Amino acid sequence: MSNEFNFSIKDYQSDFKPTWCPGCGNFAQWRAIRQALVELEIPPEEVVLVSGIGCSSHMPNFLNVYGLQTVHGRGIPVATGIRLANPELTVLVYGGDGDIYGIGGNHFLHSCRRNVDIITIVSNNFVYGLTTGQASATTPIGTVTRTTPRGSIENPINPIAVAIASGATFVARGFSGDMTQLTNIIKAAIDHRGFAFVDVFSPCITFNKKQTFAYFRDKVMKVEDFGHDKEDFHSAMDLANRRILRNKLPTGIFYQIENTTTYEERDFALNQGIIPAKTDLELSDEQINAITEEFY
Amino acid sequence: MKEDIVVRFVGSAGDGLVSLGLLFGKILKKHNMNVLGFRSYQSVIRGGYNSYQIRFSDKEVLSVGEDADIIVLLNKHVAELHNPLVNSGARVIYDNDNIDLEELEYPEDIIKLSLPSVSIAKEITNIKVIKNSVVFGAISFLLGLDIKLIKEVIVEQYGIKGEEVIKINYEALDKGISFAKEKMWTPIWVKGKYEKARQMIIGGNEALALGMLSAGLKFYSGYPMTPATSIVHFLTKYLPKLGMIVKQTEDELAAVGMAIGAAYCGVRSATSTSGGGFALMTELIGMAGIEEIPLVVINSQRAGPSTGMATKTEQSDLFQVYGASQGEFPKVIIAPKSIDEAFLTGIKALEIAEKYQVVVIVLMDLYLSEQIATVKKLDFKRTNKRYAILEKAPKDYLRYRITETGVTPRTLPGTKEGMFFTGSSERREEGTSIASTLAGLPSTLPIRENMMKKRMRKMDVLLKELPKPEVYGSKDADITIISWGSTSNIVKEAITILNNNGIKANQLHLMYINPFHSEEVLKILKKAKETLCVEQNFSGQMRDYIRMKTGFNIKNSLLRYDGEPIVPSQIVNKVKEVVQNE
Ligand code: SF4
């Protein structure tokens, strides 16, 4: 981090104005991410934001950081490669429920267990927006969408429970209708050592007439308001599986443990302080001898 | 006197054939012999019928040979299965305590050399594998090898295990030799004095990996798939020393995705797989193409389609890699033929990828990936030279500025004021997408056109840098044989045989497949009196590729797709047929 930090939230914004439908939940996240970076004083050149495909995945177009949009569902592995290549960077993944829980589901599982220090933020709107309203992995059973005109007949996944069960060390949920809380969650996620996962209730005002801002406002409840112990695995699971507060939708940090090592701390090169992106290409005589000896 | 010797060890998975083959290779290499070895095996962990064939000579060795001079049968089960593959005149070494060649009806005209290696070893130790040293002793008598040199190899290989192990091995060797002497085996290869040599014996995948390391490979990701996996095994062994990242991923999509992420940060990165995994990687390969991120992908081909024959060789992914991913983008394809070329390819692939910000696909095949061969020396590149990377962002920096060569120097994340957006959609020079709200507007049409031209132009510039194809062999040949990948050295051997038979043949080997020197290749083909394309696939992919690139129709094809490498005699016979029909 640089000594003199004089960036404002505007400095993290590109000249390209967001193309989302006016009123889309993604706008709040666009703001919250920038706000968190400013408050944490992370200069734009040290931030890489990686996305996939979908409405939300357009995000890096609208930011003035190193932004990389991948193909559908592949943000997490590309971000992982970036972080391992240069652990000095703050690496965020941003995508939708279709992108990260659907087509990218396998990477999501493995990033949870792997504990590479990247931050994954999912704009969860329970529907496919960009392809004009089909069922997604989080669409509740019975929901009518363009691919489920008689109502969805599949159970949705529970991303919070999946993340905790898969070994994620930071699991949280935000709501696009609560900027302050969302910003604080993203800040905590960036500060967290290891993989951090934030699911965000983010209404799609065009294709989802059920999970609207009003719907969430009525249902959300902050975990801090009822004294949740975020370090306790079982309380976190109970909360995620709605064994408690059945009629509410809890937001905040469900689960966070700091007393475990990250992938970077376990890796045999990175734990020596090596930064692959800054390493000489040339091998030393000693290295050449080491790698060729077995062939003599 | 024979020019070369072929020894074939026949056993099951679990018999330690690979270490046996490698050790024998090292013994021969110590004698300054040129060696080539290849394992034929099945996708089983225990049992089955496997063989390890080694050919050596003091002359150049270009194929693993056909008929074996010495066959070593390691168990009864394989002795039964191997019977039809025994050629007349072969010396068959077997343990008569458990194998009865009469009962198995082995041909009469072979030379049966019974060697009770298990019971001889038992006189020394209870360690079972010591029987192999008894076998080596007996073979070394047949081949007139220098026991001192063999013992040196034993010390190099087992020294770490302590003096006792060395002593036991020495004793076993000596007993093997005395046994052969006593039974009056006749030596078949007498060279007299051997010169001790320092050379390497190395596998195709390892040579490729060394090439990449030599060019500064610092990130490697992969998902296990035969026959590419040994690259990861090799790199993993040394990674703390190399200060690099080697990452086994959850699938091939993640493997290529991580390599792209690291390359985006300026790290020289690669990933490897075989055809099935490559199919999974293709979407991201296209992304690296449009985002102009340097990427090296190795596809070690095996027999397809689908799972096909997982442990057998083929050259049938040319069109898969050529057509990989939707749309058009610059894509370099390199197919080495030998251990030396694999090493060189490792260097070239990483350099070209970075210099031109393109995807480079290395097409190996199982026969090359898994063969071992001697090389005198590998020339490690000693340079930190980087290409098209900006230390500082210039004032009017545009990541995708249109340039004459098509290459735009890039900033890496962490560089102040060098921030840019890149995405998998078509873009403006600063990087942002023109694919959503701007798509189809009259103002964006030329942007798209210019971006396509910028990217594709890189191939024309690169082509000028690539060596022009050359013909090997006599200028006024009766036939020109075209080949690629591991098949080429087998063709080269066939050419010598043909020349000795009074048929003049020459060869065109194609290592750089895309971009393609169409004009030069056409010139060569037009001059040829007769043409034959030799490759390991069903439909003649290289022949069709050449027709597509040059318009030239290669008249004859020799195709093999049963999973085993083509042998020189097949080529010789085919050429005779072609030339006689003229
Ligand atoms: S379709 Fe829905 S998710 Fe997409 S931009 Fe519009 S409101 Fe947002």
GROMACS .gro file of N, CA, C and O and ligand atoms in nm, chain A residues 20-21 24-26 55 125 129-130 203-207, ligand 1:
model
   64
   20TRP      N    1  -2.650  -0.143  -1.660
   20TRP     CA    2  -2.759  -0.218  -1.595
   20TRP      C    3  -2.890  -0.140  -1.604
   20TRP      O    4  -2.892  -0.017  -1.614
   21CYS      N    5  -3.003  -0.211  -1.591
   21CYS     CA    6  -3.133  -0.145  -1.587
   21CYS      C    7  -3.134  -0.049  -1.467
   21CYS      O    8  -3.088  -0.087  -1.360
   24CYS      N    9  -3.140  -0.158  -1.078
   24CYS     CA   10  -3.083  -0.292  -1.057
   24CYS      C   11  -3.000  -0.295  -0.928
   24CYS      O   12  -2.931  -0.200  -0.895
   25GLY      N   13  -3.006  -0.408  -0.859
   25GLY     CA   14  -2.932  -0.425  -0.734
   25GLY      C   15  -2.781  -0.415  -0.751
   25GLY      O   16  -2.707  -0.390  -0.655
   26ASN      N   17  -2.732  -0.435  -0.874
   26ASN     CA   18  -2.587  -0.432  -0.896
   26ASN      C   19  -2.526  -0.295  -0.868
   26ASN      O   20  -2.408  -0.285  -0.833
   55CYS      N   21  -2.528  -1.026  -1.625
   55CYS     CA   22  -2.545  -0.882  -1.600
   55CYS      C   23  -2.439  -0.831  -1.504
   55CYS      O   24  -2.367  -0.736  -1.530
  125ASN      N   25  -2.956  -1.288  -0.765
  125ASN     CA   26  -3.090  -1.234  -0.793
  125ASN      C   27  -3.190  -1.345  -0.826
  125ASN      O   28  -3.300  -1.318  -0.873
  129GLY      N   29  -3.054  -1.301  -1.562
  129GLY     CA   30  -3.099  -1.171  -1.612
  129GLY      C   31  -3.061  -1.148  -1.758
  129GLY      O   32  -3.145  -1.123  -1.843
  130LEU      N   33  -2.931  -1.164  -1.788
  130LEU     CA   34  -2.881  -1.128  -1.920
  130LEU      C   35  -2.947  -1.208  -2.033
  130LEU      O   36  -2.966  -1.159  -2.142
  203PRO      N   37  -3.177  -0.761  -0.599
  203PRO     CA   38  -3.296  -0.773  -0.683
  203PRO      C   39  -3.273  -0.742  -0.830
  203PRO      O   40  -3.203  -0.645  -0.863
  204CYS      N   41  -3.331  -0.827  -0.914
  204CYS     CA   42  -3.336  -0.799  -1.058
  204CYS      C   43  -3.473  -0.740  -1.083
  204CYS      O   44  -3.574  -0.812  -1.077
  205ILE      N   45  -3.476  -0.611  -1.107
  205ILE     CA   46  -3.607  -0.546  -1.114
  205ILE      C   47  -3.682  -0.581  -1.244
  205ILE      O   48  -3.800  -0.559  -1.255
  206THR      N   49  -3.610  -0.635  -1.340
  206THR     CA   50  -3.673  -0.662  -1.469
  206THR      C   51  -3.733  -0.802  -1.478
  206THR      O   52  -3.842  -0.820  -1.531
  207PHE      N   53  -3.660  -0.903  -1.428
  207PHE     CA   54  -3.705  -1.040  -1.448
  207PHE      C   55  -3.747  -1.113  -1.321
  207PHE      O   56  -3.783  -1.230  -1.324
  879SF4     S1   57  -3.187  -0.769  -1.613
  879SF4    FE1   58  -3.199  -0.768  -1.392
  879SF4     S2   59  -2.992  -0.820  -1.323
  879SF4    FE2   60  -2.979  -0.758  -1.536
  879SF4     S3   61  -2.931  -0.543  -1.529
  879SF4    FE3   62  -3.151  -0.559  -1.546
  879SF4     S4   63  -3.222  -0.556  -1.337
  879SF4    FE4   64  -3.007  -0.597  -1.329
   0.00000   0.00000   0.00000
